[in-house]
Coordinates of C-alpha atoms in Angstrom, one line a residue:
M1 CA -27.1 5.9 10.9
K2 CA -28.2 9.6 11.6
K3 CA -29.9 8.4 15.0
S4 CA -26.7 6.7 15.9
V5 CA -24.5 9.9 15.5
A6 CA -27.1 11.9 17.4
A7 CA -27.3 9.7 20.3
A8 CA -23.4 9.7 20.4
A9 CA -23.6 13.5 20.3
A10 CA -26.0 13.6 23.4
Q11 CA -23.6 11.6 25.6
P12 CA -20.2 12.5 27.1
H13 CA -17.1 10.6 26.1
P14 CA -13.6 10.4 27.0
P15 CA -11.5 13.4 25.9
G16 CA -9.4 12.9 22.7
R17 CA -10.9 9.6 21.9
L18 CA -12.5 8.3 18.7
I19 CA -16.2 7.4 19.2
R20 CA -17.8 5.2 16.5
A21 CA -21.2 5.4 15.7
A22 CA -22.6 2.6 13.2
A23 CA -25.4 0.9 11.7
P24 CA -26.1 -1.8 9.1
A25 CA -26.2 -0.9 5.5
A26 CA -27.6 -2.1 2.4
P27 CA -25.1 -4.4 0.3
V28 CA -23.2 -2.3 -2.1
S29 CA -19.6 -2.2 -3.6
P30 CA -17.5 0.0 -1.6
P31 CA -15.5 1.1 -4.4
D32 CA -18.7 1.9 -6.5
W33 CA -19.9 3.9 -3.3
L34 CA -16.8 5.8 -3.1
A35 CA -17.1 6.8 -6.8
A36 CA -20.5 8.1 -6.2
Q37 CA -19.4 10.4 -3.3
S38 CA -18.4 14.1 -3.7
G39 CA -15.2 15.8 -1.9
S40 CA -11.5 15.6 -2.2
T41 CA -10.8 13.4 0.7
Q42 CA -11.3 9.8 -0.2
Y43 CA -9.8 6.7 1.3
Y44 CA -10.0 2.8 0.4
W45 CA -8.5 -0.4 1.6
S46 CA -9.2 -4.2 0.9
D47 CA -7.3 -7.0 2.0
R48 CA -6.0 -9.5 -0.9
H49 CA -8.7 -12.1 -0.3
G50 CA -11.7 -9.7 -0.5
A51 CA -12.9 -10.6 3.0
F52 CA -12.8 -7.1 4.2
E53 CA -13.3 -3.6 2.2
M54 CA -13.3 -0.1 3.8
A55 CA -14.3 3.0 1.7
G56 CA -14.2 6.3 3.5
I57 CA -14.7 10.0 2.8
G58 CA -13.7 12.9 5.0
E59 CA -11.4 12.8 8.2
G60 CA -12.7 12.1 11.4
D61 CA -9.3 12.4 12.8
A62 CA -5.9 12.8 10.8
V63 CA -2.3 12.6 12.3
S64 CA 0.8 13.5 10.6
P65 CA 4.2 14.9 11.6
A66 CA 2.5 18.4 11.7
N67 CA 0.5 17.4 14.7
G68 CA 1.8 14.1 16.1
P69 CA 5.0 12.8 17.5
E70 CA 8.4 12.2 15.6
G71 CA 9.1 8.4 16.3
W72 CA 7.1 5.3 15.4
P73 CA 6.7 4.0 18.9
A74 CA 5.1 7.3 20.1
L75 CA 3.0 7.4 17.0
F76 CA 1.6 3.8 17.8
T77 CA 1.0 4.9 21.1
L78 CA -0.8 7.9 20.3
L79 CA -3.1 6.2 17.5
R80 CA -4.0 3.5 20.2
D81 CA -4.9 6.1 22.8
R82 CA -7.3 7.6 20.4
L83 CA -9.0 4.5 19.3
P84 CA -12.3 3.3 21.2
A85 CA -11.5 1.0 24.1
G86 CA -12.6 -2.7 24.0
Q87 CA -13.2 -4.6 20.5
S88 CA -14.3 -1.8 18.5
P89 CA -13.7 -2.3 14.7
A90 CA -12.2 1.2 14.3
R91 CA -8.8 1.5 12.4
Y92 CA -6.5 4.4 11.4
Y93 CA -5.4 3.9 7.6
G94 CA -2.3 5.1 6.2
G95 CA 1.4 4.7 5.7
F96 CA 4.9 6.0 6.1
R97 CA 7.3 7.2 3.4
F98 CA 10.0 4.7 2.2
Q99 CA 12.9 6.7 3.8
P100 CA 11.3 9.4 5.8
R101 CA 14.4 11.9 5.8
H102 CA 15.3 11.3 2.0
G103 CA 13.6 13.2 -0.7
R104 CA 10.9 16.0 -0.7
A105 CA 9.4 16.1 -4.3
S106 CA 6.7 18.5 -4.2
R107 CA 4.2 15.9 -5.5
W108 CA 4.6 14.1 -2.3
R109 CA 3.9 17.1 0.0
D110 CA 0.4 16.0 1.2
F111 CA 1.8 12.7 2.4
S112 CA 4.7 13.8 4.8
G113 CA 7.0 11.2 6.5
Y114 CA 3.8 9.4 7.7
R115 CA 0.1 10.1 7.9
F116 CA -2.9 8.2 9.2
V117 CA -6.6 8.8 9.0
A118 CA -9.9 7.6 10.6
P119 CA -12.3 8.5 7.8
L120 CA -15.2 10.6 9.0
I121 CA -17.7 8.4 7.3
E122 CA -16.9 4.8 6.2
L123 CA -18.7 2.1 4.4
H124 CA -17.1 -1.2 5.2
R125 CA -18.0 -4.7 4.0
H126 CA -16.7 -7.6 6.2
R127 CA -17.5 -11.3 5.5
G128 CA -20.6 -10.1 3.7
A129 CA -21.9 -7.8 6.2
T130 CA -22.0 -4.1 5.1
T131 CA -22.1 -1.4 7.9
L132 CA -22.0 2.4 7.6
S133 CA -20.2 4.1 10.3
A134 CA -18.9 7.6 11.6
N135 CA -15.8 8.4 13.3
L136 CA -16.3 11.3 16.0
M137 CA -13.3 12.6 17.9
A138 CA -14.2 13.8 21.4
D139 CA -12.7 17.2 22.1
G140 CA -11.1 18.2 25.4
G141 CA -14.4 18.4 27.1
G142 CA -15.5 15.0 26.0
G143 CA -17.9 16.3 23.6
V144 CA -18.6 15.3 19.9
R145 CA -21.1 18.0 18.8
D146 CA -18.8 19.5 16.5
A147 CA -17.7 16.1 15.1
A148 CA -21.3 15.0 14.8
E149 CA -22.4 17.7 12.9
R150 CA -19.8 17.3 10.3
A151 CA -20.8 13.8 10.0
L152 CA -24.4 14.7 9.8
A153 CA -23.7 17.1 7.0
A154 CA -21.5 14.5 5.3
L155 CA -24.6 12.0 5.4
D156 CA -26.7 14.6 4.1
R157 CA -24.5 14.8 0.9
M158 CA -24.0 11.1 0.7
S159 CA -25.2 9.5 -2.6
L160 CA -26.4 6.1 -3.0
E161 CA -27.0 6.4 -6.9
P162 CA -24.5 4.5 -9.0
A163 CA -21.7 6.7 -9.9
Q164 CA -21.5 8.4 -13.5
K165 CA -18.4 7.1 -15.4
P166 CA -16.0 10.1 -15.7
A167 CA -14.9 11.2 -19.3
A168 CA -12.0 8.9 -20.2
P169 CA -8.8 10.3 -21.6
Q170 CA -8.3 9.6 -25.1
S171 CA -4.4 9.7 -25.3
H172 CA -1.4 10.0 -23.2
T173 CA 2.2 10.4 -23.6
R174 CA 4.9 8.3 -21.6
E175 CA 8.1 9.2 -19.9
D176 CA 10.8 6.9 -17.9
R177 CA 12.9 8.2 -15.4
P178 CA 15.5 7.1 -15.8
D179 CA 15.1 6.2 -19.3
R180 CA 16.5 2.7 -20.5
E181 CA 19.8 4.0 -21.2
E182 CA 20.3 5.6 -17.8
W183 CA 18.7 2.5 -16.2
E184 CA 21.0 0.0 -17.6
A185 CA 23.9 2.1 -16.7
M186 CA 22.9 2.2 -13.1
V187 CA 22.4 -1.5 -13.3
R188 CA 26.0 -1.9 -14.3
R189 CA 27.0 0.2 -11.6
A190 CA 25.3 -1.7 -9.0
L191 CA 26.8 -4.9 -10.4
D192 CA 30.2 -3.3 -10.2
A193 CA 29.5 -2.5 -6.4
F194 CA 29.1 -6.2 -5.7
A195 CA 32.6 -6.9 -6.3
D196 CA 34.0 -6.4 -2.7
G197 CA 31.3 -8.2 -1.1
A198 CA 29.9 -5.4 0.9
L199 CA 26.9 -5.3 -1.0
R200 CA 25.0 -8.4 -2.1
K201 CA 21.5 -7.1 -3.5
V202 CA 20.0 -3.8 -4.1
V203 CA 16.5 -2.9 -5.4
L204 CA 16.3 -0.1 -7.9
A205 CA 13.1 1.9 -8.5
R206 CA 12.0 3.4 -11.8
E207 CA 9.0 6.1 -12.3
T208 CA 7.0 6.2 -15.4
R209 CA 5.0 9.1 -16.1
F210 CA 1.9 8.9 -18.2
V211 CA 0.3 12.6 -19.0
T212 CA -3.1 12.3 -20.3
D213 CA -5.3 14.9 -22.1
T214 CA -7.9 15.2 -19.5
A215 CA -7.6 15.1 -15.6
L216 CA -7.6 11.6 -14.0
D217 CA -10.2 10.7 -11.6
P218 CA -8.3 8.6 -8.6
V219 CA -11.5 6.5 -7.8
A220 CA -12.0 5.7 -11.6
V221 CA -8.4 4.7 -11.9
L222 CA -8.6 2.7 -8.4
R223 CA -11.8 0.7 -9.7
R224 CA -10.4 -0.2 -13.0
L225 CA -7.0 -1.3 -11.0
I226 CA -9.3 -3.7 -8.8
R227 CA -11.0 -5.3 -11.8
N228 CA -7.3 -6.0 -13.5
T229 CA -5.8 -7.3 -10.2
R230 CA -6.1 -10.4 -8.0
H231 CA -4.5 -11.7 -4.8
S232 CA -3.6 -8.1 -4.0
F233 CA -4.0 -5.4 -1.1
C234 CA -5.9 -2.6 -2.9
F235 CA -5.4 1.0 -1.7
C236 CA -6.1 4.6 -2.2
F237 CA -5.3 7.5 0.0
H238 CA -6.8 10.8 -1.5
P239 CA -6.0 13.5 1.0
A240 CA -5.9 16.6 -1.2
E241 CA -8.0 17.8 -4.3
D242 CA -5.4 17.2 -6.9
R243 CA -3.5 14.3 -5.8
A244 CA -3.9 10.4 -4.8
F245 CA -1.7 7.6 -4.0
L246 CA -3.0 4.2 -4.9
G247 CA -2.0 0.7 -5.9
A248 CA -2.5 -3.2 -5.9
S249 CA 0.3 -4.8 -4.1
P250 CA 0.6 -8.7 -3.7
E251 CA 3.1 -8.4 -1.0
R252 CA 2.2 -8.5 2.8
L253 CA 4.8 -6.8 5.0
F254 CA 3.3 -8.0 8.4
R255 CA 0.0 -9.0 10.0
R256 CA -0.3 -9.3 13.7
A257 CA -3.5 -10.3 15.8
G258 CA -2.9 -10.5 19.3
N259 CA 0.3 -12.6 19.4
L260 CA 0.2 -14.1 16.2
L261 CA 2.4 -12.6 13.6
E262 CA 2.5 -13.4 9.7
S263 CA 4.8 -12.3 6.9
E264 CA 6.2 -13.5 3.7
A265 CA 9.1 -13.5 1.4
L266 CA 8.0 -12.5 -2.3
A267 CA 10.6 -11.9 -4.8
G268 CA 11.4 -13.3 -8.4
T269 CA 9.3 -12.5 -11.3
C270 CA 8.2 -13.8 -14.8
G271 CA 5.4 -13.1 -17.1
R272 CA 2.4 -14.5 -18.0
D273 CA 1.5 -16.1 -21.6
P274 CA -2.0 -16.5 -23.2
D275 CA -0.9 -19.9 -24.4
P276 CA -1.2 -22.6 -21.8
A277 CA 1.7 -24.4 -22.9
A278 CA 3.8 -21.3 -23.1
D279 CA 2.6 -20.2 -19.7
A280 CA 3.6 -23.3 -18.0
A281 CA 7.2 -23.2 -19.4
L282 CA 7.4 -19.6 -17.8
A283 CA 6.3 -20.8 -14.4
A284 CA 8.8 -23.8 -14.5
G285 CA 11.5 -21.4 -15.6
L286 CA 10.8 -19.2 -12.6
L287 CA 11.0 -22.4 -10.3
S288 CA 14.2 -23.3 -11.7
S289 CA 15.9 -20.0 -12.0
E290 CA 19.1 -19.8 -9.9
K291 CA 19.1 -16.3 -10.0
D292 CA 15.5 -15.7 -9.0
R293 CA 15.9 -18.6 -6.2
R294 CA 18.7 -16.8 -4.8
E295 CA 17.2 -13.6 -4.6
Q296 CA 14.0 -14.8 -3.2
A297 CA 16.1 -16.9 -0.5
M298 CA 17.9 -13.6 0.5
V299 CA 14.6 -12.3 1.8
A300 CA 13.3 -15.6 3.3
D301 CA 16.5 -16.0 5.2
A302 CA 16.1 -12.4 6.7
L303 CA 12.6 -13.3 7.7
R304 CA 13.5 -16.5 9.3
E305 CA 16.2 -14.8 11.4
L306 CA 13.9 -12.1 12.4
F307 CA 11.0 -14.4 13.2
G308 CA 13.4 -16.5 15.4
H309 CA 14.5 -13.5 17.5
W310 CA 10.7 -12.1 18.0
C311 CA 8.8 -15.6 18.2
G312 CA 8.8 -18.7 20.3
T313 CA 7.4 -20.8 17.6
V314 CA 8.0 -20.4 13.9
T315 CA 6.1 -22.0 10.9
M316 CA 7.7 -21.5 7.4
D317 CA 7.1 -23.1 3.9
P318 CA 9.8 -25.6 3.2
E319 CA 10.0 -24.3 -0.3
P320 CA 8.9 -21.3 -2.3
A321 CA 5.5 -21.4 -4.2
L322 CA 4.3 -19.9 -7.1
L323 CA 2.0 -16.9 -6.6
T324 CA 0.3 -16.4 -9.9
L325 CA -1.1 -13.0 -10.6
L326 CA -3.0 -11.8 -13.7
H327 CA 0.1 -10.6 -15.5
C328 CA 3.0 -12.1 -13.9
R329 CA 4.2 -14.7 -11.4
H330 CA 6.5 -14.5 -8.1
L331 CA 8.2 -16.8 -5.8
L332 CA 6.4 -16.8 -2.5
T333 CA 7.5 -18.2 1.0
R334 CA 4.9 -17.9 3.9
I335 CA 6.1 -17.6 7.7
S336 CA 4.1 -17.1 10.7
G337 CA 5.0 -17.2 14.5
T338 CA 3.8 -16.8 18.0
L339 CA 5.3 -13.6 19.6
R340 CA 7.3 -14.5 22.9
G341 CA 6.6 -11.3 24.7
P342 CA 4.2 -8.2 24.5
A343 CA 3.3 -7.0 20.9
D344 CA 5.4 -3.8 19.6
D345 CA 4.2 -2.9 16.2
A346 CA 6.6 0.0 15.8
A347 CA 9.5 -2.4 16.8
L348 CA 8.2 -5.1 14.3
L349 CA 7.9 -2.4 11.4
A350 CA 11.5 -1.1 12.1
A351 CA 12.8 -4.7 12.0
L352 CA 10.9 -5.7 8.9
H353 CA 10.9 -2.4 6.8
P354 CA 12.7 -2.5 4.1
T355 CA 12.9 -6.2 3.6
P356 CA 15.8 -7.4 1.0
A357 CA 12.9 -7.4 -1.5
E358 CA 12.5 -3.6 -1.2
G359 CA 15.8 -2.3 -0.4
G360 CA 18.4 -5.2 -0.8
G361 CA 20.9 -6.5 1.4
P362 CA 22.9 -5.7 3.8
R363 CA 20.1 -3.3 4.5
R364 CA 22.3 -0.3 5.5
A365 CA 24.8 -0.7 2.7
A366 CA 21.8 -1.0 0.2
L367 CA 20.0 2.0 1.2
D368 CA 23.1 4.1 1.4
W369 CA 23.7 2.7 -2.3
I370 CA 20.2 3.8 -3.2
A371 CA 20.1 7.3 -1.5
R372 CA 23.6 8.0 -3.3
E373 CA 22.8 6.4 -6.9
E374 CA 18.7 6.4 -7.4
H375 CA 17.5 9.9 -8.4
V376 CA 13.7 8.8 -7.7
D377 CA 11.9 10.1 -4.5
R378 CA 9.9 7.2 -3.8
G379 CA 7.8 8.8 -1.6
L380 CA 5.3 6.1 -0.4
Y381 CA 6.4 3.5 -3.1
A382 CA 7.7 0.2 -1.5
A383 CA 6.9 1.8 1.9
P384 CA 4.4 0.3 4.6
V385 CA 1.0 1.0 4.0
G386 CA -1.9 -0.4 6.0
W387 CA -3.9 0.0 9.1
I388 CA -3.6 0.0 13.0
A389 CA -6.3 -1.1 15.3
A390 CA -6.5 -1.6 19.1
D391 CA -4.8 -4.9 19.3
S392 CA -3.8 -5.7 15.5
A393 CA -2.1 -4.0 12.6
E394 CA -1.5 -5.2 9.0
F395 CA 0.8 -3.5 6.5
C396 CA 1.5 -4.4 3.0
V397 CA 4.4 -3.4 0.9
A398 CA 3.2 -0.4 -1.6
I399 CA 4.5 -2.0 -4.7
R400 CA 2.7 -1.8 -8.0
S401 CA 1.5 1.8 -7.1
G402 CA 1.2 5.1 -8.2
L403 CA 0.5 8.9 -7.8
V404 CA -2.2 10.7 -9.3
K405 CA -1.9 14.4 -9.7
G406 CA -4.4 16.3 -12.1
N407 CA -3.7 14.8 -15.7
T408 CA -0.5 12.9 -14.6
L409 CA -0.2 9.3 -13.2
T410 CA 3.3 8.4 -12.1
V411 CA 3.8 4.7 -11.6
Y412 CA 6.4 3.3 -9.6
N413 CA 8.1 0.0 -9.8
G414 CA 11.4 -1.7 -9.0
A415 CA 13.7 -4.7 -9.7
G416 CA 16.1 -6.4 -7.4
I417 CA 19.5 -6.6 -8.6
V418 CA 21.9 -9.3 -7.5
P419 CA 25.2 -10.7 -9.1
G420 CA 24.4 -12.3 -12.5
S421 CA 21.5 -9.9 -13.1
E422 CA 21.2 -8.6 -16.8
P423 CA 20.3 -4.9 -17.5
A424 CA 18.1 -5.7 -20.3
A425 CA 16.1 -8.3 -18.3
E426 CA 15.7 -6.0 -15.5
W427 CA 14.2 -3.3 -17.7
R428 CA 11.7 -6.1 -19.1
E429 CA 10.8 -7.3 -15.6
I430 CA 9.6 -3.7 -14.6
E431 CA 7.7 -3.5 -17.9
T432 CA 6.0 -6.9 -16.7
K433 CA 5.0 -5.5 -13.5
M434 CA 3.8 -2.2 -14.8
R435 CA 1.2 -4.2 -17.1
N436 CA -1.8 -3.6 -14.7
F437 CA -1.5 0.1 -14.8
I438 CA -0.8 0.1 -18.6
R439 CA -4.1 -2.0 -18.8
V440 CA -5.7 0.5 -16.9
L441 CA -4.9 3.1 -19.4
R442 CA -5.8 1.4 -22.4
H443 CA -9.2 0.4 -20.7
D444 CA -9.8 4.0 -20.8
G445 CA -9.3 3.9 -24.5
T446 CA -6.1 5.8 -24.5
R447 CA -3.8 6.1 -27.2
H448 CA -0.1 5.8 -26.5
G449 CA 1.9 8.8 -27.4
T450 CA 5.7 9.6 -27.5

């Protein structure tokens, strides 16, 4: 690998473009490799089928509002201008705030309105092959010597030894914001707002803070989250020493490869039961639930309309299917299409985010209601996070996610409120969605406090 970096440093390159040096690596689990590395900038992404994983350390290039453009179209253009030409596997990883101009809680300060990174050193596994690579940004003269020196230093520090398990917290306290009484009152206000018909659905978020007796290691939390999750996009963005955003989301916002576009409508929730008969009854109840079917149909109808506008041919599941996760189930409808014209990921993102599954509907009315009534700074929660490559992109919706800061894990979840929703049932639904994080804390051996 060092020879590849040195060879790249010896050649001239196009100024302002990423140069990728890569070499085959021994098979190793990317999360385990990441846990063994030192440093405060760490990144992880995996698709939900386990075909692709990336673990990264350091930053070969990072773009945020502090050094990048303001609008999404200009951002996508900038990133693609910096990516290597041709069929390079190089990608920028990152995401956007749920509403860039709303909320400025200090705990989100390292994430800005958007932030995308090409890690300095990456270990990625794709379809069984493991590769170690370096992303080197060419300077104004086309040289990468400075970047190569940083990469070589990082490679010298890189450890291939198994990570030591960090000391586990022994106890934690919990605080819900809003608390149950305030939450149920907010749901009732939403139900009242449906009366005039201007608002048909609104998605309300809640944050739950777990404070432990010792500092939390974000990568350790991530590894336990991966073990307690299936059929989910797993991610960790750790740009600063004391904070990281991570999660395991079952929901794709969109994937585009060439002119093929894919998305899905995910909504409606029920829990799981260890008893097979009771578990089957829960699944049947979700499929037959008029309220959940109506909520999910609102998302599917919105996607059908958008795909009809963007695509020449559209394929959509005729009926919602069950998506079965470890701790809950959802209703899922898949949709795909062939784009009519040139791909425009920024326009696709603006059209799709937020879907009715994250904001509500109609979109503007729902977002205005959330801005007025919901006193949670969502930050990256329920926002698009993913990757951008030269001629493809994929974003999931950052649900089932949390922010680690020191000894505090703040978990974010939401519930879709429609006419007929019951406040107490919506509270219980969020508790169901949060089980993967609660299990992560219990796996640490932590005792629940008050």
